């Protein structure tokens, strides 16, 4: 087991208001795993990732829970120990390609600073590493002398991915890395990531609101709703046989290439306000199967080996 | 920055110089009472002819636009004219006062930077906490306290508790460095604190923005040390607006701080300007204003040039 998240709760406290953006989330990740986390915008995906990496900044706060990485609790580790593990053991690719790179430094300097921070390589050796990782994501080495604004959005995102891979970490966390890009570029980057994962083994948590993309690429998938995981399992099984009504609604909401284009319908209603306490199942307002029991909170539990769901009446 | 760009910028600044000098030229002549009135004072024994002769000597008998062209011509030939009161060469007067003003300007800016920037950064990092609020209140007091008030408090405290401390009596740095710095200490802090409040404010705003950017999060997750994240990644990106504000303040200071120079009896440009206005010494006033305008124009050019160094996205020309 590489990563184990147990009962993680986190959120934001500001002006007396408390937003519980991550509620009691548990899941685990194996070596060389690929977990996709899907959920609507604002459901707490970024908050979850940043909590796992202990990057949440005020007013953000972790309320409760444990995050074991290779057996050690990241949330309890002292800061210096954690700092030395960062990027060598786990790295991050952030939401927008545009802002992940510092606009005032050349590409090579931004990759160089992390190499020199955590290793004894000389600058010349570091440059060779930079060349190699850039090549890996399909960027010519001459580009390392460019500033971010001189690159296209797709190239910037490739650079950000290359940067995340310099130390071949065992975990790479990607927060909507392709959201800002057009579909063609997005696809080619996804293929590239797949290819790299074939040669360099690493585990990946890939977060997006684009659930159809996740169904195509991920090995396992977790569905997040209003700060909670509502379903988790092998991607294929979840797709073919969704257990949570929300998952099933999501699957029906995008067109399928295999079927005749008939109708695809959205889920009526909208996600609940996270700043107010939610009683019972968070999805009940929008659920067609809701019953009396749904006024108590359903537990997120393993119903079939490897399949987790938080619903009193799984489909 | 290309040479042609530099030339274009300088050409574009000509209208500014013309407009400002015309306004000043007219304004000083609108002030009731002119230099001749002041020289005569209450001794009304000069004849009408003698008075007319004085106006002629000073070149004040001609229509105002003729006076302006004569003055401009003389400026362009590098002759700043002579003082109507003392007959001294204006250029010499300015050069005498300039070191005082420059020293005060640089010391004040130095004080404001070493106070304003660190406090601004702390404030941004501790946004909306007690520390931030405290710094904000201090900053607000600094912004809204008039210089003469802060200066007076300094003078009172220092003259009361540190008797051996020299508050007044300018000495050139090369004559007596210790004494020179003592004399400049209070005025630089008085001015520096006020400017620090502005630098603090802009540093806070600008740092809050850059600290919230994704690349700062990435820098943290790279496991870089706190200082590297804050200074190398966040502060570097927050720098442009801070430099703008600092540059503008420096521009004002180069013109001499009238209140502070008078309060601390420093013989700088600000003091000279006030004296010259009181004495309606037109050539001196005009030369000082022209100097200020030119300094501000050059400073702006310099700031734009610095932008291109700190931000590769900006190019001039
Ligand atoms: N700095 C913040 N202060 C207060 N609330 C926040 C902050 N950042 C995010 N939130 C709230 O937390 C919830 C989850 O946000 P986020 O994790 O960014 O969602 P996602 O990444 O899924 O779009 C949202 O309701 C959002 O409004
Ligand atoms: Mg997000």
XYZ file of C-alpha atoms and ligand atoms in Angstrom:
660
model
C 0.000 0.000 0.000
C 1.434 3.355 -1.043
C -1.110 5.776 0.304
C -3.924 5.388 2.740
C -6.324 8.194 3.530
C -8.461 7.628 6.596
C -11.483 9.692 7.627
C -10.038 12.890 6.281
C -12.067 16.033 6.914
C -10.950 19.490 5.865
C -12.375 22.839 4.905
C -12.282 26.572 5.381
C -12.993 28.711 8.380
C -13.645 32.334 7.649
C -15.694 35.015 9.382
C -17.211 32.499 11.725
C -18.444 30.425 8.813
C -17.166 26.926 8.379
C -17.144 25.268 4.995
C -16.674 21.535 5.195
C -15.253 20.889 1.768
C -13.922 17.411 2.512
C -15.938 15.112 4.751
C -14.738 11.890 6.184
C -12.935 10.740 3.069
C -11.197 7.358 3.058
C -9.459 5.522 0.256
C -6.204 3.813 -0.467
C -3.789 3.628 -3.332
C -1.403 0.856 -4.383
C 1.960 1.154 -6.046
C 1.547 1.875 -9.729
C -2.128 2.589 -9.273
C -4.165 5.140 -11.191
C -7.065 6.582 -9.281
C -9.291 9.114 -10.945
C -11.432 11.356 -8.769
C -14.391 12.953 -10.471
C -16.881 15.472 -9.213
C -18.572 18.725 -10.098
C -16.741 22.026 -9.646
C -16.774 23.113 -6.028
C -17.329 19.647 -4.601
C -13.975 19.737 -2.793
C -11.577 17.943 -5.132
C -8.743 20.442 -4.867
C -9.232 20.744 -1.130
C -8.918 16.983 -0.833
C -5.697 16.874 -2.833
C -4.106 19.762 -1.007
C -5.042 18.218 2.324
C -3.423 14.940 1.350
C -0.228 16.764 0.414
C -0.516 19.051 3.439
C -0.504 22.096 1.227
C -3.750 23.612 2.439
C -3.199 27.225 3.401
C -5.241 29.396 5.698
C -8.195 29.839 5.882
C -8.047 26.184 4.836
C -7.578 23.694 7.620
C -7.508 19.956 8.118
C -10.081 19.112 10.758
C -9.490 15.436 11.236
C -8.075 12.266 9.735
C -4.866 10.527 8.773
C -2.879 10.284 5.563
C -0.403 7.427 5.552
C 2.233 7.566 2.875
C 4.493 4.512 2.885
C 3.338 3.874 6.420
C 4.005 7.334 7.824
C 1.319 9.861 8.648
C 2.013 12.909 6.503
C -0.235 15.062 8.641
C 1.803 14.350 11.764
C 5.259 14.448 10.240
C 7.462 17.345 11.272
C 7.724 19.987 8.597
C 11.387 19.605 7.761
C 11.087 15.836 7.274
C 8.081 16.389 5.065
C 9.801 19.129 3.098
C 12.650 16.782 2.227
C 10.192 14.185 0.951
C 8.300 16.626 -1.204
C 8.741 16.224 -4.935
C 11.148 13.291 -4.426
C 8.375 11.072 -3.108
C 5.277 12.827 -4.357
C 4.750 15.722 -6.714
C 1.923 17.894 -7.912
C 0.608 19.160 -11.227
C -1.881 21.951 -10.611
C -5.153 22.977 -12.082
C -4.351 25.516 -14.713
C -1.473 25.129 -17.064
C -1.249 28.887 -17.203
C -0.374 29.492 -13.585
C 1.617 26.438 -12.565
C 4.811 27.929 -13.905
C 6.337 31.060 -12.477
C 6.143 33.715 -15.202
C 9.430 35.398 -14.336
C 11.766 32.417 -14.566
C 12.967 30.356 -17.483
C 11.689 26.805 -17.740
C 15.093 25.348 -16.964
C 15.538 27.476 -13.859
C 12.214 26.325 -12.466
C 13.092 22.677 -12.911
C 16.658 23.318 -11.823
C 15.693 24.829 -8.478
C 13.908 21.699 -7.352
C 16.682 19.403 -8.600
C 19.350 21.353 -6.741
C 17.183 21.573 -3.629
C 16.910 17.833 -3.174
C 20.070 16.372 -4.696
C 23.819 16.772 -5.003
C 23.758 17.047 -8.770
C 25.851 19.763 -10.352
C 24.172 22.287 -12.593
C 25.506 20.498 -15.643
C 24.074 17.180 -14.510
C 20.817 18.918 -13.678
C 20.640 20.309 -17.197
C 20.968 16.789 -18.569
C 18.097 15.651 -16.374
C 16.006 18.585 -17.532
C 16.729 17.697 -21.149
C 15.700 14.123 -20.521
C 12.401 14.864 -18.762
C 11.443 17.466 -21.336
C 12.114 14.932 -24.071
C 9.917 12.482 -22.207
C 6.908 14.788 -22.566
C 7.758 15.697 -26.133
C 9.303 19.130 -25.650
C 12.493 19.978 -27.519
C 15.375 20.723 -25.223
C 15.897 24.163 -26.786
C 12.639 25.151 -25.146
C 14.172 25.039 -21.704
C 15.535 28.517 -22.297
C 12.046 29.898 -22.869
C 9.920 31.772 -20.408
C 6.460 30.324 -19.744
C 4.690 33.040 -21.738
C 6.603 31.988 -24.816
C 4.995 28.532 -24.752
C 1.504 27.433 -25.724
C -0.917 26.203 -23.064
C -0.318 22.583 -24.027
C 3.447 22.986 -23.878
C 3.243 24.630 -20.484
C 1.221 21.749 -19.158
C 3.739 19.278 -20.583
C 6.509 21.191 -18.852
C 4.579 21.081 -15.583
C 4.226 17.330 -15.980
C 7.897 16.942 -16.863
C 8.787 18.916 -13.774
C 6.658 16.611 -11.630
C 8.613 13.632 -12.939
C 12.226 14.768 -12.414
C 12.765 12.569 -9.382
C 10.539 9.704 -10.578
C 8.363 10.025 -7.477
C 6.156 7.148 -6.453
C 3.075 9.364 -6.398
C 2.073 12.114 -8.790
C -1.016 14.117 -7.976
C -2.712 15.925 -10.830
C -5.427 18.486 -10.199
C -7.358 18.982 -13.437
C -4.148 19.214 -15.437
C -5.852 19.378 -18.796
C -8.969 21.388 -18.016
C -7.762 24.609 -19.593
C -6.728 22.896 -22.811
C -8.649 22.074 -25.946
C -9.752 18.514 -26.523
C -7.110 17.543 -29.058
C -4.227 18.776 -26.925
C -5.824 17.224 -23.877
C -5.979 13.861 -25.591
C -2.399 13.923 -26.756
C -1.196 14.841 -23.265
C -3.230 12.027 -21.757
C -1.709 9.569 -24.202
C 1.719 10.870 -23.299
C 1.063 10.353 -19.597
C -0.106 6.826 -20.331
C 3.053 6.115 -22.274
C 5.292 7.482 -19.541
C 3.467 5.409 -16.976
C 4.275 2.298 -18.987
C 8.003 2.897 -18.662
C 8.276 4.794 -15.389
C 6.113 3.165 -12.818
C 4.344 5.570 -10.527
C 0.978 5.953 -8.902
C -1.260 8.745 -9.934
C -4.250 10.511 -8.499
C -5.939 12.355 -11.284
C -8.693 14.779 -10.466
C -11.115 16.256 -12.955
C -14.697 17.340 -13.398
C -14.601 15.681 -16.810
C -15.967 12.291 -15.854
C -16.104 10.919 -19.386
C -12.358 11.457 -19.680
C -11.754 9.572 -16.441
C -13.855 6.633 -17.522
C -11.608 6.321 -20.530
C -8.228 6.564 -18.886
C -8.242 5.647 -15.211
C -7.766 2.258 -13.626
C -9.914 2.986 -10.605
C -12.397 5.781 -10.151
C -13.809 7.645 -7.173
C -16.896 9.801 -7.442
C -17.029 12.825 -5.173
C -20.168 14.684 -4.230
C -20.490 17.651 -1.852
C -17.208 16.880 -0.100
C -17.744 13.155 0.208
C -16.705 10.127 -1.766
C -19.923 8.421 -2.783
C -18.558 5.601 -4.893
C -15.201 3.954 -5.549
C -14.182 0.966 -7.631
C -12.515 -0.412 -10.733
C -13.368 2.059 -13.471
C -14.840 -0.507 -15.794
C -17.073 -2.001 -13.150
C -18.276 1.371 -11.974
C -19.077 2.333 -15.525
C -20.950 -0.835 -16.358
C -22.647 -1.195 -13.050
C -22.860 2.034 -11.056
C -24.084 1.543 -7.509
C -24.749 5.120 -6.461
C -27.641 7.000 -8.066
C -25.352 10.031 -8.539
C -22.810 7.955 -10.471
C -25.532 6.534 -12.606
C -26.876 10.025 -13.234
C -23.432 11.198 -14.278
C -22.965 8.304 -16.654
C -26.296 9.085 -18.277
C -25.389 12.724 -18.618
C -22.760 12.361 -21.307
C -23.098 10.917 -24.820
C -21.737 7.454 -25.456
C -19.890 6.692 -28.615
C -20.972 3.091 -28.697
C -24.681 3.692 -28.500
C -26.949 5.473 -30.902
C -27.123 9.105 -29.895
C -30.383 9.131 -28.096
C -31.001 11.429 -25.230
C -28.697 12.068 -22.380
C -30.091 13.829 -19.420
C -28.603 15.883 -16.649
C -29.340 15.447 -12.976
C -31.987 17.906 -11.773
C -31.095 20.219 -8.903
C -27.696 21.467 -7.824
C -25.028 20.598 -5.298
C -25.827 21.599 -1.719
C -24.209 24.575 -0.014
C -21.157 23.264 1.820
C -21.283 26.021 4.408
C -24.510 24.602 5.831
C -24.681 21.330 7.687
C -26.138 18.526 5.628
C -28.392 16.083 7.399
C -28.444 12.545 6.131
C -27.423 11.661 2.606
C -26.005 14.693 0.780
C -27.544 13.571 -2.504
C -31.056 12.951 -1.233
C -32.536 16.230 -2.559
C -31.692 15.199 -6.102
C -32.237 11.481 -5.747
C -35.246 9.754 -7.273
C -34.982 6.730 -4.985
C -34.901 8.602 -1.699
C -36.691 7.046 1.254
C -37.140 7.765 4.917
C -33.803 6.186 5.805
C -31.937 8.700 3.646
C -32.318 11.264 6.401
C -29.549 9.437 8.234
C -26.070 9.650 6.843
C -25.124 6.564 4.805
C -21.729 5.100 5.620
C -19.078 4.798 2.901
C -18.480 1.059 2.965
C -17.123 -1.776 0.908
C -20.120 -3.642 -0.500
C -18.278 -5.947 -2.887
C -14.482 -6.429 -2.596
C -12.937 -3.291 -4.101
C -16.296 -1.575 -4.499
C -17.234 1.144 -2.051
C -20.434 3.115 -1.953
C -22.185 5.544 0.353
C -25.848 4.799 -0.198
C -28.531 3.081 1.789
C -30.070 1.664 -1.343
C -27.333 0.945 -3.865
C -28.628 0.275 -7.366
C 14.764 48.929 -24.870
C 15.805 50.170 -28.269
C 17.406 53.494 -28.976
C 14.508 54.592 -31.162
C 12.129 53.805 -28.318
C 14.183 55.970 -25.976
C 14.120 58.835 -28.460
C 10.375 58.443 -28.918
C 9.767 58.495 -25.187
C 11.910 61.589 -24.751
C 10.129 63.358 -27.603
C 6.779 62.454 -26.051
C 7.839 64.047 -22.790
C 8.409 67.442 -24.398
C 4.723 68.459 -24.267
C 4.659 67.543 -20.567
C 7.627 69.775 -19.883
C 6.103 72.634 -21.868
C 2.723 72.406 -20.168
C 4.149 72.236 -16.661
C 6.578 75.090 -17.191
C 3.879 77.299 -18.730
C 1.558 76.645 -15.804
C 4.263 77.412 -13.267
C 5.355 80.480 -15.195
C 1.841 81.864 -15.126
C 1.036 80.792 -11.573
C 4.043 82.410 -9.935
C 3.167 85.651 -11.642
C -0.418 85.415 -10.389
C 0.757 85.435 -6.788
C 0.013 88.961 -5.495
C 3.074 91.137 -5.100
C 6.176 90.688 -7.200
C 9.862 90.780 -6.490
C 10.093 94.532 -6.947
C 7.303 95.155 -4.437
C 9.123 92.978 -1.974
C 12.490 94.649 -2.497
C 11.013 98.096 -2.034
C 9.032 96.938 0.962
C 7.742 99.826 2.971
C 10.442 102.232 1.891
C 8.451 104.212 -0.644
C 11.202 106.662 -1.594
C 12.012 105.351 -5.065
C 10.725 107.344 -7.993
C 8.355 105.921 -10.577
C 11.227 105.892 -13.066
C 13.558 104.002 -10.802
C 10.896 101.388 -10.244
C 10.275 101.010 -13.967
C 14.000 100.625 -14.419
C 13.989 97.735 -11.956
C 11.221 95.966 -13.875
C 13.224 96.458 -17.028
C 16.391 95.075 -15.451
C 14.559 92.007 -14.288
C 12.930 91.566 -17.668
C 9.512 91.778 -16.060
C 8.302 94.669 -18.190
C 7.667 92.525 -21.233
C 4.443 90.610 -21.958
C 4.354 87.252 -20.202
C 4.658 85.088 -23.315
C 7.711 87.058 -24.409
C 9.196 86.468 -20.963
C 8.484 82.780 -21.354
C 10.227 82.536 -24.703
C 13.247 84.410 -23.428
C 13.392 82.091 -20.424
C 12.957 78.958 -22.534
C 15.674 80.087 -24.932
C 18.016 80.645 -22.077
C 17.149 77.225 -20.599
C 17.832 75.530 -23.927
C 21.235 77.160 -24.073
C 21.918 75.737 -20.625
C 21.722 79.025 -18.785
C 19.376 78.807 -15.811
C 19.549 82.543 -15.186
C 20.349 84.501 -12.035
C 18.442 85.018 -8.836
C 16.441 88.242 -8.771
C 17.218 88.665 -5.106
C 20.868 87.782 -4.722
C 22.156 87.911 -8.269
C 23.613 84.466 -7.746
C 23.788 82.003 -10.597
C 20.678 79.763 -10.312
C 22.552 76.678 -11.486
C 25.103 77.153 -8.719
C 22.341 77.588 -6.154
C 20.645 74.390 -7.277
C 23.861 72.408 -7.266
C 24.577 73.606 -3.746
C 21.191 72.459 -2.467
C 20.916 69.295 -4.478
C 23.199 67.054 -2.332
C 21.083 67.789 0.740
C 17.873 66.884 -1.027
C 19.361 63.786 -2.639
C 20.742 62.513 0.644
C 17.408 63.084 2.354
C 15.576 61.404 -0.520
C 17.724 58.289 -0.579
C 17.829 57.913 3.186
C 14.054 58.325 3.449
C 13.399 55.815 0.692
C 15.859 53.445 2.316
C 14.029 53.732 5.644
C 10.654 53.266 3.984
C 11.794 50.195 2.072
C 13.348 48.421 5.025
C 10.229 49.074 7.073
C 7.479 48.863 4.467
C 8.445 45.777 2.512
C 9.065 43.318 5.366
C 5.933 44.466 7.187
C 3.936 44.237 3.978
C 5.142 40.693 3.400
C 4.361 39.633 6.963
C 0.964 41.254 6.697
C 0.215 39.402 3.467
C 1.355 36.077 4.833
C -0.719 36.535 7.984
C -3.676 37.948 6.094
C -6.726 38.644 8.292
C -5.018 37.653 11.523
C -4.268 39.758 14.561
C -0.738 40.511 13.319
C -2.076 41.666 9.963
C -4.688 43.887 11.575
C -2.099 45.395 13.881
C 0.204 46.183 10.964
C -2.726 47.609 9.022
C -3.614 49.946 11.888
C -0.005 51.095 12.238
C 0.098 51.644 8.497
C -3.097 53.648 8.561
C -1.749 55.867 11.331
C 1.389 56.366 9.255
C -0.636 57.256 6.179
C -2.859 59.736 7.911
C -0.414 61.462 10.238
C 0.905 64.705 8.819
C 4.677 64.939 8.537
C 4.913 68.018 10.723
C 3.200 66.124 13.515
C 5.482 63.086 13.405
C 8.471 65.378 12.969
C 7.490 67.487 15.972
C 7.149 64.413 18.144
C 10.593 63.251 17.092
C 12.100 66.652 17.807
C 10.470 66.846 21.227
C 11.515 63.350 22.225
C 15.076 63.661 20.990
C 15.701 67.096 22.394
C 14.332 65.954 25.730
C 15.957 62.560 26.157
C 19.101 62.758 24.026
C 20.671 66.066 24.795
C 23.931 65.360 23.007
C 22.102 64.441 19.823
C 22.408 66.984 17.030
C 18.983 67.636 15.593
C 19.662 70.847 13.714
C 22.640 72.235 11.886
C 23.450 70.697 8.549
C 27.015 69.516 7.953
C 28.149 67.984 4.685
C 28.847 64.265 4.827
C 32.488 64.659 3.836
C 33.097 67.195 6.548
C 31.704 65.188 9.425
C 29.948 61.903 8.513
C 28.701 61.158 12.029
C 27.181 64.535 12.515
C 25.753 64.505 9.017
C 23.965 61.232 9.644
C 22.688 62.454 12.989
C 21.193 65.514 11.368
C 19.547 63.383 8.705
C 18.260 60.693 11.048
C 15.057 62.334 12.216
C 13.991 63.894 8.919
C 14.643 60.621 7.072
C 12.560 58.707 9.563
C 9.785 61.280 9.493
C 9.553 61.068 5.724
C 10.462 57.382 5.628
C 7.659 56.358 7.964
C 5.064 58.114 5.847
C 6.296 56.532 2.655
C 6.741 53.187 4.418
C 2.993 53.168 5.032
C 2.343 53.414 1.302
C 4.956 50.828 0.415
C 3.527 48.552 3.086
C 0.076 48.819 1.589
C 1.086 48.057 -1.948
C 3.423 45.258 -0.819
C 0.602 43.638 1.117
C -1.888 43.791 -1.757
C 0.599 42.651 -4.317
C 1.977 39.832 -2.165
C -1.494 38.542 -1.320
C -2.119 38.214 -5.012
C 1.098 36.463 -5.892
C 0.948 34.193 -2.835
C -2.393 32.907 -4.078
C -1.009 31.880 -7.450
C -0.615 28.245 -8.416
C 3.129 28.566 -8.923
C 3.529 29.409 -5.243
C 1.616 26.273 -4.328
C 3.861 24.358 -6.698
C 6.928 25.958 -5.127
C 5.785 24.781 -1.688
C 5.025 21.319 -2.951
C 8.495 21.211 -4.489
C 9.774 21.246 -0.944
C 11.661 24.493 -1.365
C 12.424 26.310 1.872
C 9.987 28.950 3.070
C 12.285 31.817 2.205
C 12.829 30.555 -1.310
C 9.107 30.216 -1.867
C 8.316 33.618 -0.476
C 11.164 35.653 -1.869
C 12.251 33.862 -5.006
C 8.817 32.851 -6.231
C 6.176 35.106 -4.682
C 7.956 38.375 -3.946
C 9.716 38.512 -7.279
C 6.291 38.500 -8.923
C 4.918 41.106 -6.553
C 7.711 43.527 -7.275
C 6.390 45.621 -10.167
C 3.729 47.621 -8.305
C 6.082 48.096 -5.358
C 8.702 49.585 -7.641
C 6.109 51.865 -9.202
C 5.057 53.288 -5.853
C 8.634 53.611 -4.624
C 9.640 55.347 -7.834
C 6.811 57.857 -7.624
C 7.724 58.669 -4.036
C 11.367 59.040 -4.937
C 10.323 61.489 -7.637
C 8.524 63.644 -5.085
C 11.476 63.469 -2.735
C 13.919 64.619 -5.416
C 11.915 67.783 -5.642
C 12.767 68.360 -2.013
C 10.397 68.007 0.865
C 9.313 71.526 1.688
C 7.819 70.810 5.090
C 10.553 68.537 6.379
C 13.455 70.580 5.082
C 12.046 73.643 6.742
C 11.209 71.873 9.927
C 14.699 70.436 10.322
C 16.488 73.426 8.822
C 18.015 71.440 5.999
C 19.266 73.635 3.156
C 17.801 71.548 0.330
C 15.780 72.254 -2.782
C 12.467 72.263 -0.923
C 13.652 74.962 1.408
C 15.073 76.953 -1.477
C 11.769 76.608 -3.308
C 9.806 77.967 -0.382
C 12.221 80.848 0.110
C 12.079 81.671 -3.566
C 8.304 81.647 -3.599
C 8.248 83.934 -0.595
C 10.624 86.279 -2.351
C 8.969 85.880 -5.763
C 12.345 84.873 -7.146
C 10.882 83.642 -10.442
C 14.017 82.246 -12.135
C 14.822 80.074 -9.116
C 11.250 78.767 -8.788
C 11.058 77.993 -12.486
C 14.404 76.234 -12.528
C 13.510 74.046 -9.550
C 10.172 73.057 -11.074
C 11.799 72.330 -14.415
C 14.332 70.185 -12.599
C 11.581 68.256 -10.791
C 9.683 67.629 -14.019
C 12.758 66.345 -15.790
C 13.715 64.127 -12.856
C 10.234 62.602 -12.745
C 10.285 61.942 -16.478
C 13.664 60.232 -16.257
C 12.528 58.276 -13.227
C 9.453 57.021 -15.077
C 11.608 55.897 -17.944
C 13.872 54.131 -15.495
C 10.935 52.394 -13.814
C 9.662 51.152 -17.166
C 13.117 49.875 -17.912
C 13.275 48.069 -14.557
C 9.944 46.396 -15.398
C 11.557 44.750 -18.387
C 14.288 43.375 -16.160
C 12.005 41.919 -13.508
C 9.251 40.692 -15.797
C 10.235 38.944 -19.030
C 6.709 39.352 -20.381
C 7.202 43.100 -20.652
C 9.155 44.536 -23.527
C 9.523 48.176 -24.421
C 9.367 49.527 -27.933
N -9.897 29.828 0.218
C -11.174 29.423 0.413
N -11.945 30.004 1.364
C -13.211 29.614 1.572
N -13.825 28.655 0.870
C -13.127 28.015 -0.089
C -11.760 28.373 -0.380
N -11.333 27.587 -1.382
C -12.365 26.783 -1.710
N -13.443 27.028 -0.931
C -14.739 26.334 -0.984
O -14.535 24.973 -0.754
C -15.335 24.189 -1.620
C -14.492 23.211 -2.389
O -13.601 23.909 -3.239
P -12.547 23.145 -4.157
O -11.833 22.147 -3.325
O -11.724 24.157 -4.836
O -13.484 22.407 -5.207
P -13.118 21.771 -6.609
O -11.634 21.658 -6.715
O -13.820 20.460 -6.605
O -13.691 22.672 -7.650
C -16.092 25.161 -2.498
O -17.393 25.286 -2.018
C -15.358 26.457 -2.348
O -16.264 27.529 -2.411
Mg -10.347 22.425 -8.098
